[in-house]
Coordinates of C-alpha atoms in Angstrom, one line a residue:
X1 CA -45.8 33.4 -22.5
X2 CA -44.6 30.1 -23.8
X3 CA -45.9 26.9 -23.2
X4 CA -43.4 24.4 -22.0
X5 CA -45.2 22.3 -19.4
X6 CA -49.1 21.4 -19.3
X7 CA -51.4 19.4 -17.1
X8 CA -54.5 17.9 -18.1
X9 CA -57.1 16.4 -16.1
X10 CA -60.4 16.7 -17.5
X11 CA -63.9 15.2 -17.0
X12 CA -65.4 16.1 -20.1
X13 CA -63.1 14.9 -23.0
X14 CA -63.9 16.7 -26.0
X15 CA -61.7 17.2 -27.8
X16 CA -59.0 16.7 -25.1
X17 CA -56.6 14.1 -27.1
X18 CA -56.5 16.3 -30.8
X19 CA -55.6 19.0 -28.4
X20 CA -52.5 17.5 -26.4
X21 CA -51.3 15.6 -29.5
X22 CA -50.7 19.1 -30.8
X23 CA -49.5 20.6 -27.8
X24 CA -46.9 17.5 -27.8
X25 CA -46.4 18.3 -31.2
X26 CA -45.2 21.1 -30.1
X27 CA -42.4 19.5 -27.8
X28 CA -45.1 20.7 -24.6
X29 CA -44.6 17.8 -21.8
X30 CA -47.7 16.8 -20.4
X31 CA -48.6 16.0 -16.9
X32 CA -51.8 13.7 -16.3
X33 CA -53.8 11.8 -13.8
X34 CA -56.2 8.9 -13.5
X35 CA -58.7 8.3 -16.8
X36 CA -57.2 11.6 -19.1
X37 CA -53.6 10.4 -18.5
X38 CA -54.8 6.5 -19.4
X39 CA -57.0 7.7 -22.3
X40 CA -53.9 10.1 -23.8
X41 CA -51.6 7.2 -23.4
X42 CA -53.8 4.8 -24.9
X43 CA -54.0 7.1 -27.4
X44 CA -50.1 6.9 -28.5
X45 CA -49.0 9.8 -26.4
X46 CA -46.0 10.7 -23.8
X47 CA -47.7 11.3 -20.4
X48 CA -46.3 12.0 -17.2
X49 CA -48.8 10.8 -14.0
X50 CA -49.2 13.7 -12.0
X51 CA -48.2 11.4 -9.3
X52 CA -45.0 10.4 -10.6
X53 CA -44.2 14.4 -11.0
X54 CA -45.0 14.7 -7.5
X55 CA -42.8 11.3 -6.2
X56 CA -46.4 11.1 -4.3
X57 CA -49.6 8.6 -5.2
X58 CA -52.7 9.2 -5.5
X59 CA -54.9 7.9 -2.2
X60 CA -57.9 7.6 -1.0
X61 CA -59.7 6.5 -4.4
X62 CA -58.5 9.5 -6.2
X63 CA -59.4 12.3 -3.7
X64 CA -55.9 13.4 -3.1
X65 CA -53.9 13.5 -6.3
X66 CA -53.3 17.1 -7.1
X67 CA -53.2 18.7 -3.7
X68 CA -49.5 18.9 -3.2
X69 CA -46.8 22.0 -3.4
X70 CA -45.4 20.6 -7.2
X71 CA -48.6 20.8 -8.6
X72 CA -49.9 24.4 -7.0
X73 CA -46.3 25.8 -6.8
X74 CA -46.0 24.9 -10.6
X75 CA -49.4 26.9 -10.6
X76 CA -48.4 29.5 -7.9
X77 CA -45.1 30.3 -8.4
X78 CA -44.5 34.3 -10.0
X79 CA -41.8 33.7 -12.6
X80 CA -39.0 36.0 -12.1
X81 CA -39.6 36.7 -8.6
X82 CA -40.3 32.7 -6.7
X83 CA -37.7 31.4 -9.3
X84 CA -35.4 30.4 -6.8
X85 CA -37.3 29.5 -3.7
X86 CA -39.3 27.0 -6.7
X87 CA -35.7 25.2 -8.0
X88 CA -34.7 24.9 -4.4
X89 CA -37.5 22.7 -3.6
X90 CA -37.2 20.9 -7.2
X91 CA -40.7 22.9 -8.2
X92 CA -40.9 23.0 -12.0
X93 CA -43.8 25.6 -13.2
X94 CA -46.7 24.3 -15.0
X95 CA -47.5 26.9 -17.9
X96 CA -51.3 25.2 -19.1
X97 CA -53.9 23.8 -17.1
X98 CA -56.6 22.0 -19.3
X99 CA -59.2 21.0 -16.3
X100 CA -63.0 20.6 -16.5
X101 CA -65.0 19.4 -13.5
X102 CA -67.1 16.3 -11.6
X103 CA -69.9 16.6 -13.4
X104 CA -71.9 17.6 -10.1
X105 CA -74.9 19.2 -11.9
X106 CA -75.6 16.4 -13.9
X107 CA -75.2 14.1 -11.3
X108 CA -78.1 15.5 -9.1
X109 CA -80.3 16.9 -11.8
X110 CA -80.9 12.8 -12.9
X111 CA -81.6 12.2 -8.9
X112 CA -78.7 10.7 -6.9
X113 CA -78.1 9.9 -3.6
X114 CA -76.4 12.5 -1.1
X115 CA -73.3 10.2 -1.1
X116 CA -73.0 10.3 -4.7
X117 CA -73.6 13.5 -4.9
X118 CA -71.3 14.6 -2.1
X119 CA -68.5 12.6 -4.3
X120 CA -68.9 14.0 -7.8
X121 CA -67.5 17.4 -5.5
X122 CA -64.2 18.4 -7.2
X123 CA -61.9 19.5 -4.8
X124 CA -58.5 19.5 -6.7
X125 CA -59.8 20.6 -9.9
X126 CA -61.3 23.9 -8.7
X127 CA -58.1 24.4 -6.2
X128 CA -55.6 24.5 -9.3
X129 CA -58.0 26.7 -11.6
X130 CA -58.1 29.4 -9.0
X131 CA -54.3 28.7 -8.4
X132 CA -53.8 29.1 -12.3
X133 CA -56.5 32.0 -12.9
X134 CA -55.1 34.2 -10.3
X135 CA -51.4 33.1 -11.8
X136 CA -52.8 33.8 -15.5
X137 CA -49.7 36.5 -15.6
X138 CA -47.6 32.9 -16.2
X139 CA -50.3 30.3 -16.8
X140 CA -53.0 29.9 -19.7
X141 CA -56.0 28.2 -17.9
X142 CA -58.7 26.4 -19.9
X143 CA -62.4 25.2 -18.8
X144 CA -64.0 25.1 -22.0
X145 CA -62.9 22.4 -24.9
X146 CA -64.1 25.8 -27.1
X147 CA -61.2 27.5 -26.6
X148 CA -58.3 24.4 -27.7
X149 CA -58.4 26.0 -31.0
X150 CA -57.3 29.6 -29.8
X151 CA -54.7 29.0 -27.5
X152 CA -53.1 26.6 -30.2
X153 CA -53.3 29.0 -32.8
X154 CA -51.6 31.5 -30.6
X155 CA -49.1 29.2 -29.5
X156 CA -48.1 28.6 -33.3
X157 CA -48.2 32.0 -34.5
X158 CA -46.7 33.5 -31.6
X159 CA -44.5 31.3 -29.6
X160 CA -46.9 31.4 -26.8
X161 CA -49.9 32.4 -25.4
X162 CA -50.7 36.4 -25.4
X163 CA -51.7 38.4 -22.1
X164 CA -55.1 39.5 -23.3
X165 CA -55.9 35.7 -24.2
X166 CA -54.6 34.3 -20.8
X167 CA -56.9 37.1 -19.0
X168 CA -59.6 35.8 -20.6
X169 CA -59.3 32.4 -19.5
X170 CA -58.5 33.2 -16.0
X171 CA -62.0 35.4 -16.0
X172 CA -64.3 32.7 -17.4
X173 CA -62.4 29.9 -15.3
X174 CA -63.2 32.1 -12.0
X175 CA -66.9 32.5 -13.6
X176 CA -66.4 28.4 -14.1
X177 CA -65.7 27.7 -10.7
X178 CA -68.0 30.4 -9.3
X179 CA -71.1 28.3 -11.0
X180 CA -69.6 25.3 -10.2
X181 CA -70.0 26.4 -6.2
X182 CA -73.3 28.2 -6.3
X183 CA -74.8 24.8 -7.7
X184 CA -73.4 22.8 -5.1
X185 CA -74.4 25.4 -2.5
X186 CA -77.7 25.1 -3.9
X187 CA -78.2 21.3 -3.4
X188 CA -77.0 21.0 -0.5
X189 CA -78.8 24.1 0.8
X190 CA -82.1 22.4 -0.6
X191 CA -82.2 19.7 0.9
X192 CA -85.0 18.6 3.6
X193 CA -84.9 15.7 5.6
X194 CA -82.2 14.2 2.9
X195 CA -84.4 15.5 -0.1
X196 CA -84.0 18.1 -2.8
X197 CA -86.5 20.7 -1.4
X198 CA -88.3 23.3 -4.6
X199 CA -86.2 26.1 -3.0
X200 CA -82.9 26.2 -1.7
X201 CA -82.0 28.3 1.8
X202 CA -79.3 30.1 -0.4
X203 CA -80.0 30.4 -4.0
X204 CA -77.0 31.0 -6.7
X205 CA -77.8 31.4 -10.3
X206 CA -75.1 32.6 -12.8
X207 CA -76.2 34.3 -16.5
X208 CA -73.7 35.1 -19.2
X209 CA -74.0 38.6 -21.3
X210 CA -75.3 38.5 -25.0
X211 CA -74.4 42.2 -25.7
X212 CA -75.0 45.0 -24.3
X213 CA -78.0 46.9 -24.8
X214 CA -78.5 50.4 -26.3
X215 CA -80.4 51.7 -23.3
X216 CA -83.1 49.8 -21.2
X217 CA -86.9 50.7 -20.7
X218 CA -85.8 54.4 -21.4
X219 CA -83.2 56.2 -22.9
X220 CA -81.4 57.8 -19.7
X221 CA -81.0 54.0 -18.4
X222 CA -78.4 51.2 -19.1
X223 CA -79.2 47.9 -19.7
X224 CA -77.6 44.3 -21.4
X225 CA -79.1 40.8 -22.1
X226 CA -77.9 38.0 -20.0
X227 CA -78.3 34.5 -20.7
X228 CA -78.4 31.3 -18.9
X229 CA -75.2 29.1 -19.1
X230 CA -77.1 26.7 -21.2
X231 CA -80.2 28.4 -22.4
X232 CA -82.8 26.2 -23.3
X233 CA -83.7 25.3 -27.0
X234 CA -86.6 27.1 -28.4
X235 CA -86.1 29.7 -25.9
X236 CA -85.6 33.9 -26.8
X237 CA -82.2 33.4 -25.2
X238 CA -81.2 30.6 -27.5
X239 CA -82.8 32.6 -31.2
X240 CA -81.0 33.8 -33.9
X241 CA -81.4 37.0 -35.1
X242 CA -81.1 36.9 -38.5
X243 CA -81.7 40.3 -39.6
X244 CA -83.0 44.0 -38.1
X245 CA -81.4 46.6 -36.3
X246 CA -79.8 45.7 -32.8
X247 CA -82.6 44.4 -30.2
X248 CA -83.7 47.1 -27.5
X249 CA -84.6 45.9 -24.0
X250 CA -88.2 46.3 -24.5
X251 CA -88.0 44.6 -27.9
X252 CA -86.6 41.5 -25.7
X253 CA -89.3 41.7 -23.2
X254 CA -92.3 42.0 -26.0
X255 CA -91.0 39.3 -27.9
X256 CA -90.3 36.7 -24.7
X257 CA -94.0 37.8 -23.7
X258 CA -95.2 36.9 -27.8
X259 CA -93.3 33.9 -27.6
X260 CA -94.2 32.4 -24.8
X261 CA -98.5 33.3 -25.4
X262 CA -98.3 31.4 -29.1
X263 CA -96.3 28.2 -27.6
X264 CA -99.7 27.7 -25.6
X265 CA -101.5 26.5 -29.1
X266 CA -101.0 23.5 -30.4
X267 CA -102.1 24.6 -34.4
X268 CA -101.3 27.5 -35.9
X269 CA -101.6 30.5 -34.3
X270 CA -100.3 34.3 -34.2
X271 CA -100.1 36.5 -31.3
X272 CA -99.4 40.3 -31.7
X273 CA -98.2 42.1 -28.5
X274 CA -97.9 45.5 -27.5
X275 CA -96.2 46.8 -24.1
X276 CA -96.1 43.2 -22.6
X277 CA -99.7 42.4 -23.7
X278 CA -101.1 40.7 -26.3
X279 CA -103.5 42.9 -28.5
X280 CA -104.8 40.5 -31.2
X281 CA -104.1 36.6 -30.9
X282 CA -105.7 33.8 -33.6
X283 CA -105.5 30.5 -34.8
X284 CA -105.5 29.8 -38.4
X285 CA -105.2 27.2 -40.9
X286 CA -101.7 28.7 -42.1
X287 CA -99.6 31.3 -40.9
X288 CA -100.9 33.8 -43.1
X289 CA -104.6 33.2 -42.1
X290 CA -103.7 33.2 -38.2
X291 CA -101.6 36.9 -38.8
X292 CA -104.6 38.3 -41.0
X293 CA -107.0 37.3 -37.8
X294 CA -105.3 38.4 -35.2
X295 CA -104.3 41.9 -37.2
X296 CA -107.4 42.7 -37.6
X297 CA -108.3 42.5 -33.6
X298 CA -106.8 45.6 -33.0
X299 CA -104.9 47.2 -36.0
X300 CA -104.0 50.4 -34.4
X301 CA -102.2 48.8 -31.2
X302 CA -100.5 46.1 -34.0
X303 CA -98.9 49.1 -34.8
X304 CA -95.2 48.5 -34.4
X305 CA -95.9 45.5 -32.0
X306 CA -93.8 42.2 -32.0
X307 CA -95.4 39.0 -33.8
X308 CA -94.9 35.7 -33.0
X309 CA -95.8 32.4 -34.9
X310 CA -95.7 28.7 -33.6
X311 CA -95.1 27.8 -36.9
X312 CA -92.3 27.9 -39.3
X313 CA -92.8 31.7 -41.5
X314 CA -93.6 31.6 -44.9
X315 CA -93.5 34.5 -47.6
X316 CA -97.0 34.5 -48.0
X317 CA -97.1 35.8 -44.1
X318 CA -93.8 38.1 -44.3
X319 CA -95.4 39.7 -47.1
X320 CA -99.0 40.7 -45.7
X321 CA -97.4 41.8 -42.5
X322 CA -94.7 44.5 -44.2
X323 CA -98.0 45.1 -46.7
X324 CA -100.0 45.6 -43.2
X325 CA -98.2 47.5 -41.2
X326 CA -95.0 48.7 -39.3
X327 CA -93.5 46.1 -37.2
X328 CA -90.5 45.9 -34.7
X329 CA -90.0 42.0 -34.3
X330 CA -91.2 38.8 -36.1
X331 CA -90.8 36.0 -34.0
X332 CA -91.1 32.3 -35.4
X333 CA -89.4 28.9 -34.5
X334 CA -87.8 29.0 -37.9
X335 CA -88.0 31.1 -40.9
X336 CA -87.8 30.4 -44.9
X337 CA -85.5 31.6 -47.3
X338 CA -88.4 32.8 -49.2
X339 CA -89.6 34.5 -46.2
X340 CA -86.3 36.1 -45.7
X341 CA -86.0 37.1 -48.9
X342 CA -89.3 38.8 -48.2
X343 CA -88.7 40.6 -45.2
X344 CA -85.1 42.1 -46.9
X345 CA -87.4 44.6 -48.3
X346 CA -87.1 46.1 -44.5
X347 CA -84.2 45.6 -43.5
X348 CA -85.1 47.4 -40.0
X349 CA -87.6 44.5 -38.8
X350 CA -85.8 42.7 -37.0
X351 CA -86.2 38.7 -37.0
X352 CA -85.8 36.1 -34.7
X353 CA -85.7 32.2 -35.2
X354 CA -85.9 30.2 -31.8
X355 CA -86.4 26.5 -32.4
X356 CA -89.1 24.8 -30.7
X357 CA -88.7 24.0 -27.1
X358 CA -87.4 20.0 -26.4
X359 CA -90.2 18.0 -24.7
X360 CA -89.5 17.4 -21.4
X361 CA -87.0 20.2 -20.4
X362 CA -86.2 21.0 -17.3
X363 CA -89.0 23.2 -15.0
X364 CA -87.9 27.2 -16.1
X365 CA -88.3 29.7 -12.7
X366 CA -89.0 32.6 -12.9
X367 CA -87.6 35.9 -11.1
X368 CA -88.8 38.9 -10.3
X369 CA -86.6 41.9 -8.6
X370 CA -88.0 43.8 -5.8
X371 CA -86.1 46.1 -3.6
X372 CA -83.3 44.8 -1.9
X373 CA -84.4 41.4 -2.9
X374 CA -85.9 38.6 -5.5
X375 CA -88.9 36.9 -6.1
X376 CA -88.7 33.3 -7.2
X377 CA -91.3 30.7 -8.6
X378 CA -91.9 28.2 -10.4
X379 CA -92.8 29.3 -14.3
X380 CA -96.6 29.0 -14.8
X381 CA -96.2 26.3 -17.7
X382 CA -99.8 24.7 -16.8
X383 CA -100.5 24.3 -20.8
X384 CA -103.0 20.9 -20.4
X385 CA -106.3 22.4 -19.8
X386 CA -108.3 22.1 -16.4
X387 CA -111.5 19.5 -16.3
X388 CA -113.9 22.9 -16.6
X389 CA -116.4 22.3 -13.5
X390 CA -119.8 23.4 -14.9
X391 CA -121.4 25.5 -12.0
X392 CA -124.6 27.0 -13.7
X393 CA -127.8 25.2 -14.8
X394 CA -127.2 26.3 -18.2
X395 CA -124.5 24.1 -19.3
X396 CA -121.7 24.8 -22.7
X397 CA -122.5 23.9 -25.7
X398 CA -119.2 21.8 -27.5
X399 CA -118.4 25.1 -29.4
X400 CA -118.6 27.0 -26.4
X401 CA -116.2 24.6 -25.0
X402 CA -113.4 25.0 -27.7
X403 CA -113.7 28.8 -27.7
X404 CA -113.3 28.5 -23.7
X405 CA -110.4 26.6 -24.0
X406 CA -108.7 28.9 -26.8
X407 CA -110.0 31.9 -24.3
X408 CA -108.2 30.5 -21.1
X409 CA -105.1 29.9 -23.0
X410 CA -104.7 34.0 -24.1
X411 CA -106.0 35.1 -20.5
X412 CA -102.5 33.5 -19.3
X413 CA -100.5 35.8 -21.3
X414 CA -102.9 39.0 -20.5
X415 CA -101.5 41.6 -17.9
X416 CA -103.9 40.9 -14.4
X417 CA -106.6 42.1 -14.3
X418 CA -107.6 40.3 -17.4
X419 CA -110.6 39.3 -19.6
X420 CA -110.7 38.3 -23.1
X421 CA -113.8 37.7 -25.2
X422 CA -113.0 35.2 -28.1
X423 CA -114.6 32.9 -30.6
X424 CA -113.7 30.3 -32.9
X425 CA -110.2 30.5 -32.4
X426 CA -109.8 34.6 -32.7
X427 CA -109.9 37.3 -29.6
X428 CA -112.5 40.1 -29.8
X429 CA -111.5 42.0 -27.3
X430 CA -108.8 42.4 -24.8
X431 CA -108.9 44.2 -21.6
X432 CA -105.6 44.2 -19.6
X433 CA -103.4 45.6 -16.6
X434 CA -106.7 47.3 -14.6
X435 CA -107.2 48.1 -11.5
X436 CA -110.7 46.6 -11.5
X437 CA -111.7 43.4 -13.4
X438 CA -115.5 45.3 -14.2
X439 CA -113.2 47.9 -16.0
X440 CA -110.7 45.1 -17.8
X441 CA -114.2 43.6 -18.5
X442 CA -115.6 47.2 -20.4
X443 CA -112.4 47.8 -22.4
X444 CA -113.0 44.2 -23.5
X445 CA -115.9 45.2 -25.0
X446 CA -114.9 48.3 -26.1
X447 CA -112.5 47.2 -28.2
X448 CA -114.4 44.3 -29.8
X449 CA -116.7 47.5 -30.6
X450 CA -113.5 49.3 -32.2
X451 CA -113.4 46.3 -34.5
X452 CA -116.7 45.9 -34.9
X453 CA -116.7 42.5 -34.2
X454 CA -120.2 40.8 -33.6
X455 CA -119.5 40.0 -29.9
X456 CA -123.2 38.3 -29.2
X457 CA -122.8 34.7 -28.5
X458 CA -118.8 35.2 -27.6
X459 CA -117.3 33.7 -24.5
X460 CA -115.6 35.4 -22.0
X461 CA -112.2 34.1 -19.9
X462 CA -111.3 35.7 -16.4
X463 CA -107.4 35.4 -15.3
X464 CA -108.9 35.1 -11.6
X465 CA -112.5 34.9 -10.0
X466 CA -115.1 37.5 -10.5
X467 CA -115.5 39.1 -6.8
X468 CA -118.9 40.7 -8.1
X469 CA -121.9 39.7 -10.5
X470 CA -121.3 43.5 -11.9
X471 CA -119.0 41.5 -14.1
X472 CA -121.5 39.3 -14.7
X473 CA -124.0 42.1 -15.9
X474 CA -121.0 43.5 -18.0
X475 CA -120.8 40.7 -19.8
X476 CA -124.8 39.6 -20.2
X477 CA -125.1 43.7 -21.3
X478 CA -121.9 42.7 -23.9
X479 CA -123.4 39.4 -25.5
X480 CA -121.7 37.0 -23.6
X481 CA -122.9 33.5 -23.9
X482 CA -120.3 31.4 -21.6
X483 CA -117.6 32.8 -19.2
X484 CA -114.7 30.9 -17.8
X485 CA -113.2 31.9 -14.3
X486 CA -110.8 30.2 -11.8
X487 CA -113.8 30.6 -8.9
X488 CA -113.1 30.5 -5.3
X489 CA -114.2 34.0 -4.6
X490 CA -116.4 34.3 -1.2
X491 CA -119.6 35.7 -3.5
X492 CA -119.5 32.4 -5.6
X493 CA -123.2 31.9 -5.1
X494 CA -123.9 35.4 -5.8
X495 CA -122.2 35.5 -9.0
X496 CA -123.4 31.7 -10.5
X497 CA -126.6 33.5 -9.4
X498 CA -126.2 36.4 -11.6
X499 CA -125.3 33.9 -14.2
X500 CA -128.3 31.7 -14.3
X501 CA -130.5 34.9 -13.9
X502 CA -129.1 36.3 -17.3
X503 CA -129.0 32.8 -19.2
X504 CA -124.8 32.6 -19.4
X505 CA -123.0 29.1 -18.8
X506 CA -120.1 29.5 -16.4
X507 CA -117.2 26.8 -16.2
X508 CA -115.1 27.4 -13.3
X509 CA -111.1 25.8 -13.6
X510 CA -110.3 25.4 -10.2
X511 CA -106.9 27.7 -10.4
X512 CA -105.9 31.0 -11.4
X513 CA -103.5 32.7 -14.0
X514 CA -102.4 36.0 -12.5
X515 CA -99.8 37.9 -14.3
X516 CA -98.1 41.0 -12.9

């Protein structure tokens, strides 16, 4: 379809005047309104004001300015078949619409008042996308400055816009205005007594697909990754893949989960996970010395697990992991050519660089489907550690401290129920995902055996409270010398009982990290 007439009203103007001095280039009349039509004339162009094309002016500080038969019939009107009932009421078609929105998002994440947010609600501009999506047989819509280049290219090299092109743009402008409502819906929802409430009475989120995936969990099911509209940096949703095989669904899930368990450390540190859980996790003075820890934890689960790194990969590491073992995923925020070059050898593994996460981003939820519905909270990002509340006589030692601390960071990540055993800055043993914590406690100990690790004089983290002193005995029979719990459980007494009985320190943190 050729281009003859465009309008252009746009909030967001990237890009916008390089795009309509082409289009004008290209003999394309343009139609305007308020700041885009003064910024393109300013800028040496021919504009038209929407509101002389009409013969009616804009009112009411700009809220009625497109909301009139020329500009939606110009929209509307099916070529070939409302030719004539258009000419007769002087109705020229409009073949482009360039229109982005109020920035309403932005306006009420910074905090705003209802009436500010109530104006930066676009009525006109989502009224002639939907007029021009649904009319994409005639009209190229655009939402997204992106897509300038594509539609001019097509426009020289064709004469006009192409059908598959203008379908396209009439899909992700429909997905446009679709977000656009959901997050207004949203707010206004939310609110409580005139203030955004954590939870809104209708909640709308929209995700865009990655790719498809080859199958999900299991091979008989169907699956794709979806990302956020604007996927945080130093997220998996936001990492390059810069070599391997396509991702599966589970390799997606494992690596999120690896992620997110070595962003809790501030120094180095790997974590190796396996089926959602982490099997081996270590801090190191290098990358290298933090994967050769935490490998040799639990070398048989490691066994085509995903690795993670909070630091930068070098080819020392890349090396003694494809030396080590078979792995699906290596995960770091960046890494080095010289690493690269490294992991080339396999060219299976696939790797993922994410960035590091900006300070202060917005709070992430988190979803969980249930049948016929959806769980929503709040992510647990506690990462500062509690003020440990010392509730035995015998109190930690400063070492026994910093291993607590390194211990109730990996119990976060752990399946519930949970219990690590750790010291300086390397897990022993990990037991996750049980039924009973006494038995979570027991594999724990089992596999620090595995390993033989020298567990005597190791602390011991709990993901909730002990409800028993068995776990207490467990532990004492183990080696423990200091345990870390949330508390709060009605046999409190009995269990700091238990404790002082077998000589353990016991810090309790006031809150739990469950993790189902």
């Amino acid at each position: 379809m050729p281009v003859k007439r465009a309008l252009i009203s746009v909030s967001d103007k990237t890009g916008i005047v390089d795009f309509a001095k082409a289009l004008a280039g290209m003999g394309v009349e343009l139609l305007s309104t308020g700041g885009t039509a003064k910024l393109l004339r300013d800028s040496g162009l021919k504009v038209i004001d929407v509101s002389a094309h009409t013969g009616f002016p804009e009112m009411m500080d700009g809220r009625v300015k497109t909301l009139h038969p020329k500009v939606h019939g110009g929209l509307l009107g099916r070529r070939g078949t409302d030719d004539a009932v258009m000419a007769e009421h002087g109705i020229a078609p409009i073949d482009l619409l360039a229109v982005n929105l109020y920035p309403f998002e932005s306006t009420v994440a910074r905090g705003c008042t209802l009436d500010e947010a109530i104006e930066n609600i676009d009525v006109g501009g989502p009224a002639m996308l939907r007029a021009a999506a649904k009319n994409h047989a005639a009209v190229t819509v655009l939402v997204d400055s992106a897509d300038y280049g594509r539609v001019l290219e097509e426009i020289k090299s064709q004469g006009g816009v192409s059908d598959a092109l203008r379908a396209e743009l009439a899909a992700k402008a429909f997905a446009h205005t679709a977000a656009y409502d959901g997050a207004i819906a949203n707010y206004l929802t939310g609110l409580k007594d005139g203030k955004p409430a954590p939870f809104p009475a209708t909640f709308t989120a929209q995700f865009h697909k990655r790719y498809d995936l080859r199958y999900g969990e299991n091979p008989h099911q169907q699956a794709a990754f979806y990302a956020e509209r604007d996927p945080a940096p130093g997220t998996l949703a936001a990492a390059r893949q810069l070599q391997g095989k396509e991702l599966s669904f589970n390799n997606l899930a494992d690596a999120d989960a690896a992620w997110n368990a070595v962003l809790s450390f501030d120094t180095p540190a790997c974590v190796i996970v396996k089926h959602a859980n982490p099997c081996g996790v270590a801090l190191g003075a290098s990358c290298l010395e933090a994967y050769e820890r935490a490998y040799s934890v639990d070398r048989d689960s490691a066994f085509g697990g995903i690795i993670a790194f909070n630091r930068p990969l070098d080819a020392a590491a890349a090396q003694k992991i494809l030396a080590n073992q078979f792995v699906e995923v290596v995960v770091a925020p960046e890494i080095g050519a010289d690493a690269l070059a490294a992991l080339a050898a396999k060219p299976n593994v696939r790797v993922l660089a994410t960035g590091m996460p900006a300070a202060g981003g917005k709070p992430a939820l988190d979803y969980k489907r249930v049948s016929g519905g959806l769980l929503i909270q709040d992510l647990d990002a506690a990462t500062a550690l509690p003020e440990f509340k010392v509730v035995t006589q015998l109190a930690p030692t400063a070492q026994q401290l910093t291993d607590l601390a390194f211990a109730w960071r990996v119990v976060k990540h752990v399946k519930s129920n949970a219990i690590v055993y750790a010291r300086d800055g390397l897990t022993l043993g990990i037991g996750a995902g049980q039924p009973s914590r006494i038995m979570s406690a027991r594999i724990a100990a089992l596999k620090a055996g595995e390993a033989k690790f020298e567990v005597k004089g190791c602390v011991m983290a709990s993901d909730a409270f002990l409800p028993f002193r068995d776990s207490v005995g467990a532990a004492s029979h183990t080696g423990v010398s200091c345990i870390v719990q949330p508390g709060g459980s009605m046999r409190d007494k009995e269990v700091i009982a238990a404790a002082d009985e077998l000589k353990i320190a016991m810090v309790f943190t006031g809150y739990r990290h469950f993790r189902h």
